[in-house]
Short mmCIF file of C-alpha atoms in Angstrom, two decimals:
data_model
loop_
_atom_site.label_atom_id
_atom_site.label_comp_id
_atom_site.label_asym_id
_atom_site.label_seq_id
_atom_site.Cartn_x
_atom_site.Cartn_y
_atom_site.Cartn_z
CA MET A 29 -4.59 31.28 -4.53
CA GLY A 30 -3.93 34.20 -2.48
CA ALA A 31 -6.17 34.94 0.61
CA VAL A 32 -8.84 37.84 0.54
CA ILE A 33 -7.56 40.10 3.44
CA LEU A 34 -8.54 43.15 5.55
CA HIS A 35 -5.67 45.43 6.57
CA VAL A 36 -6.94 48.29 8.50
CA THR A 37 -5.92 50.53 11.31
CA MET A 38 -8.94 50.52 14.08
CA SER A 39 -9.08 52.42 17.22
CA LEU A 40 -9.62 50.63 20.37
CA ASP A 41 -13.48 51.74 20.16
CA GLY A 42 -13.99 50.19 16.91
CA PHE A 43 -13.58 53.04 14.32
CA ILE A 44 -11.56 52.81 11.12
CA ALA A 45 -12.63 56.64 10.33
CA GLY A 46 -13.63 59.76 12.29
CA PRO A 47 -17.41 61.03 11.48
CA ASP A 48 -18.51 62.82 8.22
CA VAL A 49 -16.13 61.02 5.85
CA GLY A 50 -16.18 62.94 2.68
CA VAL A 51 -14.03 64.70 0.08
CA ASP A 52 -13.00 67.37 2.55
CA HIS A 53 -12.42 64.85 5.24
CA PRO A 54 -11.18 61.52 3.70
CA MET A 55 -10.49 59.90 7.09
CA GLY A 56 -13.72 61.51 8.72
CA VAL A 57 -13.19 64.43 10.92
CA GLY A 58 -10.08 63.86 13.44
CA GLY A 59 -9.58 60.23 11.56
CA LEU A 60 -6.10 61.04 10.48
CA ARG A 61 -5.14 60.03 14.07
CA LEU A 62 -5.53 56.61 13.21
CA HIS A 63 -2.76 56.82 10.58
CA GLU A 64 -0.17 58.47 12.94
CA TRP A 65 1.67 55.25 12.84
CA LEU A 66 2.06 55.23 9.09
CA PHE A 67 3.69 58.70 9.17
CA ASN A 68 6.18 57.31 11.69
CA ALA A 69 6.49 53.98 9.91
CA ASP A 70 9.59 55.24 8.00
CA THR A 71 11.62 55.57 11.37
CA ASN A 72 10.37 52.17 12.76
CA GLU A 73 11.49 49.06 11.41
CA THR A 74 8.61 46.83 13.02
CA ASP A 75 5.91 49.04 11.09
CA SER A 76 8.02 49.83 7.90
CA THR A 77 8.62 46.10 7.55
CA ILE A 78 4.72 45.09 8.09
CA VAL A 79 3.89 47.91 5.51
CA LYS A 80 6.36 46.97 2.82
CA HIS A 81 5.24 42.99 3.24
CA HIS A 82 1.54 44.12 2.87
CA PHE A 83 2.25 46.28 -0.31
CA ALA A 84 4.53 43.55 -1.83
CA ALA A 85 1.90 40.85 -1.16
CA VAL A 86 -1.40 42.79 -2.59
CA GLY A 87 -2.23 41.59 -6.09
CA ALA A 88 -5.66 43.09 -6.51
CA VAL A 89 -7.89 45.74 -4.60
CA VAL A 90 -11.67 45.72 -3.66
CA LEU A 91 -12.96 48.90 -2.79
CA GLY A 92 -16.26 50.75 -2.30
CA ARG A 93 -17.34 53.70 -4.14
CA ARG A 94 -17.14 55.98 -1.44
CA THR A 95 -13.56 55.02 -0.77
CA PHE A 96 -12.88 55.59 -4.40
CA ASP A 97 -14.65 58.72 -4.43
CA VAL A 98 -12.83 60.22 -1.50
CA GLY A 99 -9.42 58.75 -2.21
CA ILE A 100 -8.91 59.16 -5.90
CA ASP A 101 -7.86 62.80 -5.26
CA ILE A 102 -5.15 61.70 -2.75
CA TRP A 103 -3.85 58.66 -4.24
CA LYS A 104 -3.84 60.22 -7.80
CA ASP A 105 -3.48 56.68 -8.91
CA THR A 106 -4.75 53.16 -7.72
CA PRO A 107 -4.38 52.92 -3.90
CA TYR A 108 -1.70 49.91 -4.59
CA PRO A 109 0.09 49.31 -7.88
CA ALA A 110 -2.41 46.52 -8.61
CA PRO A 111 -5.89 46.14 -10.55
CA SER A 112 -8.66 47.73 -8.36
CA PHE A 113 -12.16 46.91 -8.49
CA VAL A 114 -14.82 49.43 -7.41
CA VAL A 115 -18.10 48.25 -6.25
CA THR A 116 -20.67 50.72 -7.55
CA HIS A 117 -24.11 51.19 -8.39
CA ARG A 118 -23.06 53.34 -11.52
CA GLY A 119 -21.27 51.37 -14.06
CA ARG A 120 -18.46 53.35 -16.16
CA ASP A 121 -15.44 52.25 -18.39
CA ASP A 122 -12.36 51.09 -16.91
CA LEU A 123 -10.08 53.94 -15.68
CA PRO A 124 -6.44 53.40 -16.56
CA MET A 125 -4.04 55.12 -13.86
CA ASN A 126 -0.36 55.28 -13.70
CA SER A 127 0.40 52.09 -11.93
CA SER A 128 -2.70 50.07 -12.81
CA THR A 129 -6.41 50.32 -13.74
CA PHE A 130 -9.71 50.91 -11.94
CA THR A 131 -12.67 48.48 -13.06
CA PHE A 132 -16.23 49.34 -12.01
CA VAL A 133 -18.38 46.34 -10.79
CA THR A 134 -21.94 46.96 -10.58
CA GLU A 135 -22.70 43.14 -9.63
CA GLY A 136 -22.04 43.46 -6.11
CA VAL A 137 -19.16 42.52 -3.78
CA GLU A 138 -18.82 38.84 -4.34
CA THR A 139 -18.36 39.27 -8.07
CA ALA A 140 -15.66 42.16 -7.44
CA ILE A 141 -13.89 39.74 -5.21
CA HIS A 142 -14.04 36.78 -7.55
CA GLN A 143 -12.64 39.14 -10.34
CA ALA A 144 -10.15 40.51 -7.98
CA LYS A 145 -8.74 36.91 -7.05
CA ALA A 146 -8.50 36.11 -10.77
CA ALA A 147 -6.55 39.03 -11.34
CA ALA A 148 -4.43 38.63 -8.27
CA GLY A 149 -3.30 35.26 -8.99
CA THR A 150 -1.02 33.88 -6.12
CA LYS A 151 -1.03 37.45 -4.59
CA HIS A 152 -3.54 38.52 -1.82
CA VAL A 153 -6.85 40.54 -2.60
CA THR A 154 -7.13 43.64 -0.14
CA LEU A 155 -10.21 45.09 0.87
CA MET A 156 -10.93 48.78 1.45
CA GLY A 157 -13.92 50.34 3.13
CA ALA A 158 -16.17 49.19 5.95
CA ASP A 159 -18.92 48.53 3.92
CA VAL A 160 -17.10 46.27 1.45
CA ALA A 161 -15.45 44.56 4.58
CA GLN A 162 -18.76 43.70 6.19
CA GLN A 163 -20.27 42.41 2.95
CA ALA A 164 -17.50 40.28 2.25
CA ILE A 165 -17.57 38.79 5.91
CA ARG A 166 -21.30 38.14 5.70
CA ALA A 167 -20.89 36.45 2.28
CA GLY A 168 -18.11 34.18 3.93
CA LEU A 169 -15.62 35.51 1.42
CA LEU A 170 -12.84 37.14 3.79
CA ASP A 171 -9.96 34.93 5.04
CA GLU A 172 -7.71 37.11 7.11
CA ILE A 173 -7.99 40.36 9.29
CA HIS A 174 -4.66 42.39 9.59
CA LEU A 175 -5.64 44.97 12.20
CA GLN A 176 -3.58 47.57 13.34
CA LEU A 177 -5.08 48.41 16.86
CA ALA A 178 -4.42 52.41 17.70
CA PRO A 179 -4.22 53.24 21.21
CA VAL A 180 -6.90 55.87 21.34
CA LEU A 181 -10.71 56.10 21.73
CA LEU A 182 -12.10 58.41 18.94
CA GLY A 183 -15.44 58.26 20.42
CA THR A 184 -17.36 58.71 17.22
CA GLY A 185 -17.10 57.72 13.50
CA ARG A 186 -17.04 54.95 11.03
CA ARG A 187 -17.45 51.61 12.93
CA LEU A 188 -15.58 48.45 11.35
CA PHE A 189 -17.41 45.66 12.56
CA GLU A 190 -21.33 46.18 12.52
CA HIS A 191 -24.38 44.83 10.56
CA LEU A 192 -22.80 41.41 10.61
CA GLY A 193 -25.89 39.66 11.84
CA SER A 194 -26.12 37.56 14.89
CA GLU A 195 -24.09 34.31 14.04
CA HIS A 196 -20.71 34.18 15.90
CA ILE A 197 -17.68 34.12 13.56
CA GLU A 198 -14.72 32.45 15.14
CA LEU A 199 -11.19 33.78 14.39
CA GLU A 200 -8.11 32.33 15.01
CA ARG A 201 -5.35 34.89 16.35
CA THR A 202 -2.02 34.22 13.85
CA SER A 203 0.06 36.69 15.10
CA VAL A 204 0.68 39.66 17.52
CA THR A 205 3.44 42.16 16.97
CA GLU A 206 3.85 45.31 19.13
CA SER A 207 5.15 48.65 17.56
CA PRO A 208 5.67 51.92 19.56
CA TYR A 209 2.48 53.12 17.88
CA VAL A 210 0.11 50.38 17.37
CA THR A 211 -0.33 46.70 18.11
CA HIS A 212 -0.55 44.70 14.88
CA LEU A 213 -3.19 41.58 15.34
CA ARG A 214 -3.68 39.25 12.51
CA PHE A 215 -6.62 36.64 12.55
CA ARG A 216 -7.76 33.89 10.14
CA LEU A 217 -11.82 33.47 9.84
CA ARG A 218 -12.39 29.90 10.38
CA MET B 25 -3.63 55.19 46.07
CA GLY B 26 -4.48 52.28 43.71
CA ALA B 27 -6.02 52.84 40.31
CA VAL B 28 -9.37 52.71 39.00
CA ILE B 29 -9.55 49.74 36.30
CA LEU B 30 -11.61 48.13 33.86
CA HIS B 31 -10.92 44.68 33.47
CA VAL B 32 -13.08 42.96 30.94
CA THR B 33 -13.28 40.37 27.94
CA MET B 34 -14.31 41.89 24.67
CA SER B 35 -14.89 40.23 21.39
CA LEU B 36 -12.83 41.83 18.28
CA ASP B 37 -16.15 43.54 17.10
CA GLY B 38 -16.53 45.28 20.77
CA PHE B 39 -19.02 43.27 22.54
CA ILE B 40 -18.65 42.36 26.41
CA ALA B 41 -21.88 40.29 26.39
CA GLY B 42 -24.50 39.12 23.95
CA PRO B 43 -28.01 40.70 23.42
CA ASP B 44 -30.87 40.42 25.90
CA VAL B 45 -28.77 40.62 29.18
CA GLY B 46 -31.05 39.41 31.99
CA VAL B 47 -31.38 37.25 34.70
CA ASP B 48 -32.06 34.15 32.28
CA HIS B 49 -28.77 35.20 30.37
CA PRO B 50 -26.48 37.05 32.62
CA MET B 51 -23.87 37.32 29.81
CA GLY B 52 -26.52 37.96 27.02
CA VAL B 53 -27.70 35.23 24.35
CA GLY B 54 -24.34 33.44 23.32
CA GLY B 55 -22.35 35.77 25.54
CA LEU B 56 -20.76 32.88 27.49
CA ARG B 57 -18.40 32.47 24.57
CA LEU B 58 -16.50 35.58 25.82
CA HIS B 59 -15.65 33.79 28.96
CA GLU B 60 -14.42 30.54 27.52
CA TRP B 61 -10.85 31.45 28.16
CA LEU B 62 -11.89 31.62 32.00
CA PHE B 63 -12.96 28.12 31.83
CA ASN B 64 -9.64 27.28 30.48
CA ALA B 65 -7.66 29.41 32.76
CA ASP B 66 -6.96 26.71 35.24
CA THR B 67 -4.89 24.75 32.78
CA ASN B 68 -3.26 27.84 31.45
CA GLU B 69 -0.63 29.51 33.43
CA THR B 70 -0.46 32.67 31.47
CA ASP B 71 -4.40 33.29 31.93
CA SER B 72 -4.50 31.79 35.45
CA THR B 73 -1.57 34.09 36.63
CA ILE B 74 -3.43 37.35 35.09
CA VAL B 75 -6.73 36.07 36.81
CA LYS B 76 -4.92 35.55 40.14
CA HIS B 77 -3.22 38.65 40.08
CA HIS B 78 -6.08 40.63 39.10
CA PHE B 79 -8.28 39.32 41.84
CA ALA B 80 -5.47 39.80 44.40
CA ALA B 81 -5.16 43.35 43.38
CA VAL B 82 -9.00 44.41 43.51
CA GLY B 83 -9.74 46.63 46.88
CA ALA B 84 -13.13 47.62 45.89
CA VAL B 85 -15.60 47.29 43.21
CA VAL B 86 -18.17 49.66 41.58
CA LEU B 87 -20.97 48.01 39.44
CA GLY B 88 -23.98 49.10 37.86
CA ARG B 89 -27.47 47.93 39.14
CA ARG B 90 -28.21 45.67 36.23
CA THR B 91 -24.88 44.06 36.84
CA PHE B 92 -25.90 43.45 40.14
CA ASP B 93 -29.32 42.13 39.32
CA VAL B 94 -28.18 39.61 36.95
CA GLY B 95 -25.17 38.85 38.96
CA ILE B 96 -26.23 38.18 42.53
CA ASP B 97 -27.77 34.70 41.94
CA ILE B 98 -24.60 33.66 40.35
CA TRP B 99 -22.27 34.86 42.76
CA LYS B 100 -24.37 34.26 45.76
CA ASP B 101 -21.60 36.96 47.11
CA THR B 102 -19.96 40.07 46.47
CA PRO B 103 -18.18 39.39 42.76
CA TYR B 104 -14.88 40.02 44.56
CA PRO B 105 -13.91 39.54 48.11
CA ALA B 106 -14.01 43.28 48.51
CA PRO B 107 -16.28 46.19 49.43
CA SER B 108 -18.86 46.52 46.35
CA PHE B 109 -20.67 49.89 45.73
CA VAL B 110 -23.73 49.28 43.04
CA VAL B 111 -24.79 52.41 41.50
CA THR B 112 -28.56 52.75 41.23
CA HIS B 113 -31.41 55.12 41.43
CA ARG B 114 -33.26 53.02 44.26
CA GLY B 115 -31.39 53.18 47.58
CA ARG B 116 -31.41 50.18 50.02
CA ASP B 117 -29.74 49.35 53.14
CA ASP B 118 -26.26 47.77 52.89
CA LEU B 119 -26.49 44.27 52.10
CA PRO B 120 -23.61 42.00 53.96
CA MET B 121 -22.41 38.88 52.10
CA ASN B 122 -20.29 36.10 53.00
CA SER B 123 -16.88 37.75 51.85
CA SER B 124 -17.81 41.66 51.73
CA THR B 125 -20.55 43.82 51.69
CA PHE B 126 -22.76 45.65 49.14
CA THR B 127 -23.42 49.42 49.61
CA PHE B 128 -26.09 50.98 47.39
CA VAL B 129 -25.14 54.24 45.73
CA THR B 130 -27.68 56.69 44.75
CA GLU B 131 -25.38 59.62 44.01
CA GLY B 132 -24.18 58.61 40.68
CA VAL B 133 -20.90 56.95 39.41
CA GLU B 134 -18.52 59.62 40.75
CA THR B 135 -19.62 59.16 44.16
CA ALA B 136 -19.36 55.44 43.97
CA ILE B 137 -16.08 55.47 42.65
CA HIS B 138 -14.69 58.11 45.36
CA GLN B 139 -16.22 55.82 48.07
CA ALA B 140 -14.82 52.78 46.48
CA LYS B 141 -11.10 54.46 46.26
CA ALA B 142 -11.55 55.25 49.98
CA ALA B 143 -12.35 51.51 50.60
CA ALA B 144 -9.66 50.18 48.27
CA GLY B 145 -6.85 52.00 50.25
CA THR B 146 -3.67 51.18 48.02
CA LYS B 147 -5.53 48.42 46.16
CA HIS B 148 -7.28 48.82 42.74
CA VAL B 149 -10.98 49.72 42.21
CA THR B 150 -12.33 47.72 39.46
CA LEU B 151 -15.52 48.41 37.49
CA MET B 152 -18.03 46.29 36.17
CA GLY B 153 -20.86 46.96 33.39
CA ALA B 154 -20.77 48.69 30.43
CA ASP B 155 -22.72 51.84 31.50
CA VAL B 156 -20.47 52.29 34.72
CA ALA B 157 -17.22 52.07 32.56
CA GLN B 158 -18.71 54.51 30.03
CA GLN B 159 -19.61 56.95 32.81
CA ALA B 160 -16.21 56.52 34.47
CA ILE B 161 -14.57 57.32 31.14
CA ARG B 162 -16.68 60.40 30.34
CA ALA B 163 -15.85 61.70 33.86
CA GLY B 164 -12.07 61.07 33.67
CA LEU B 165 -12.10 58.65 36.31
CA LEU B 166 -10.74 55.50 34.58
CA ASP B 167 -7.03 55.00 34.80
CA GLU B 168 -6.57 51.77 33.26
CA ILE B 169 -8.02 49.32 30.82
CA HIS B 170 -7.08 45.35 31.25
CA LEU B 171 -8.58 44.06 27.86
CA GLN B 172 -8.89 40.23 27.21
CA LEU B 173 -9.56 40.58 23.21
CA ALA B 174 -11.62 37.38 22.43
CA PRO B 175 -10.88 36.15 18.74
CA VAL B 176 -14.60 35.96 17.82
CA LEU B 177 -17.00 38.52 16.19
CA LEU B 178 -20.19 38.34 18.35
CA GLY B 179 -22.20 40.46 15.80
CA THR B 180 -24.71 41.79 18.40
CA GLY B 181 -24.91 42.33 22.02
CA ARG B 182 -23.71 44.93 24.47
CA ARG B 183 -20.98 47.23 23.16
CA LEU B 184 -18.15 48.27 25.60
CA PHE B 185 -17.25 51.74 24.10
CA GLU B 186 -19.90 53.77 23.11
CA HIS B 187 -21.69 56.93 24.07
CA LEU B 188 -18.04 58.41 24.95
CA GLY B 189 -18.71 61.70 23.16
CA SER B 190 -16.38 62.91 20.24
CA GLU B 191 -13.24 64.01 22.04
CA HIS B 192 -10.20 61.61 21.42
CA ILE B 193 -9.23 59.89 24.44
CA GLU B 194 -5.46 58.90 24.11
CA LEU B 195 -4.23 55.79 25.53
CA GLU B 196 -0.82 54.26 26.41
CA ARG B 197 -0.35 50.78 25.75
CA THR B 198 1.48 49.35 28.76
CA SER B 199 1.55 45.57 27.96
CA VAL B 200 0.47 42.89 25.62
CA THR B 201 0.27 39.21 26.54
CA GLU B 202 -0.66 36.44 24.40
CA SER B 203 -2.61 33.33 25.70
CA PRO B 204 -4.11 30.57 23.61
CA TYR B 205 -7.63 31.81 23.91
CA VAL B 206 -7.29 35.67 24.37
CA THR B 207 -4.84 38.30 23.77
CA HIS B 208 -4.31 40.58 27.12
CA LEU B 209 -3.90 44.15 26.24
CA ARG B 210 -3.52 46.95 29.00
CA PHE B 211 -3.79 50.72 28.37
CA ARG B 212 -3.36 53.72 30.64
CA LEU B 213 -5.64 56.65 30.13
CA ARG B 214 -3.56 59.68 29.48
#
């Protein structure tokens, strides 16, 4: 079985998007700053290798409804070429796209992750969106965190790690890789 | 002149202490988890070297009143063998200790940092406490962040980076050092 991973860029002060995420600002106001390293990844071998390996390893995606709503006009496809499960309260029919299909899951994050694992086979399930990530952590379903730590303090925005309760969750740092634009940190949840 | 630095251990979810910091729990409830690496530093050369260099480089300290109140019974001295400036609303006479002296500054963080820089000479001023750190960042007086990133999600506690406003603050990552217990990350504020 593959792992359930969270692969995301976070500012040093803990934000994965700016404030007011919406169709007009899919990364929140000012949030594109976080993805500057991606714009440069083509010219930087460390980053491009990590991005390439990540994309190749993803066998299914679980994303929140808001991530779907603000992302679909940008991707015009599934976010990865892999079955994509949208956690939502409003059920709708499967939505076939060019590379793969969106399936809408109304039974919650745990069900979505189980379906995604079945679809991913030996590949990884990747999570998108802070809500989905937090729910997966609370449910004990997240295996790995692949963080790109951006050297910036955003000040405000969408925090990655909150609403996790008060139990400590121990991590094992499995790798650290420096690139000119970010610090890649990987952790395994124990 | 030395630099104004913030040297602190932070959990991956952004906390530098657990909840309910007070005399009974100087690091907050459960917050001692963050300093586990320090308990092991004696037996680990990477960590012990970093701790030794940090202590040797500090020429003055600026700390908050709460940090003073909860720390004094533990240190039974100034936190470093260097002049220590306590930012407080309640003035009091200088408090000489074994290694150095506490001076109580009622004119705010900026004044305390200016006094500390004068006292430190060519050595660094180190800041202690989230409030003091946040005020120094907002005032543009912080030069460097020396972070020990602990591989744990605390869930709740005292956040290091908040109340910073909404202007992005760009950082330059100056070093990354792995130890078995934490990841040492240094940033320069631009």
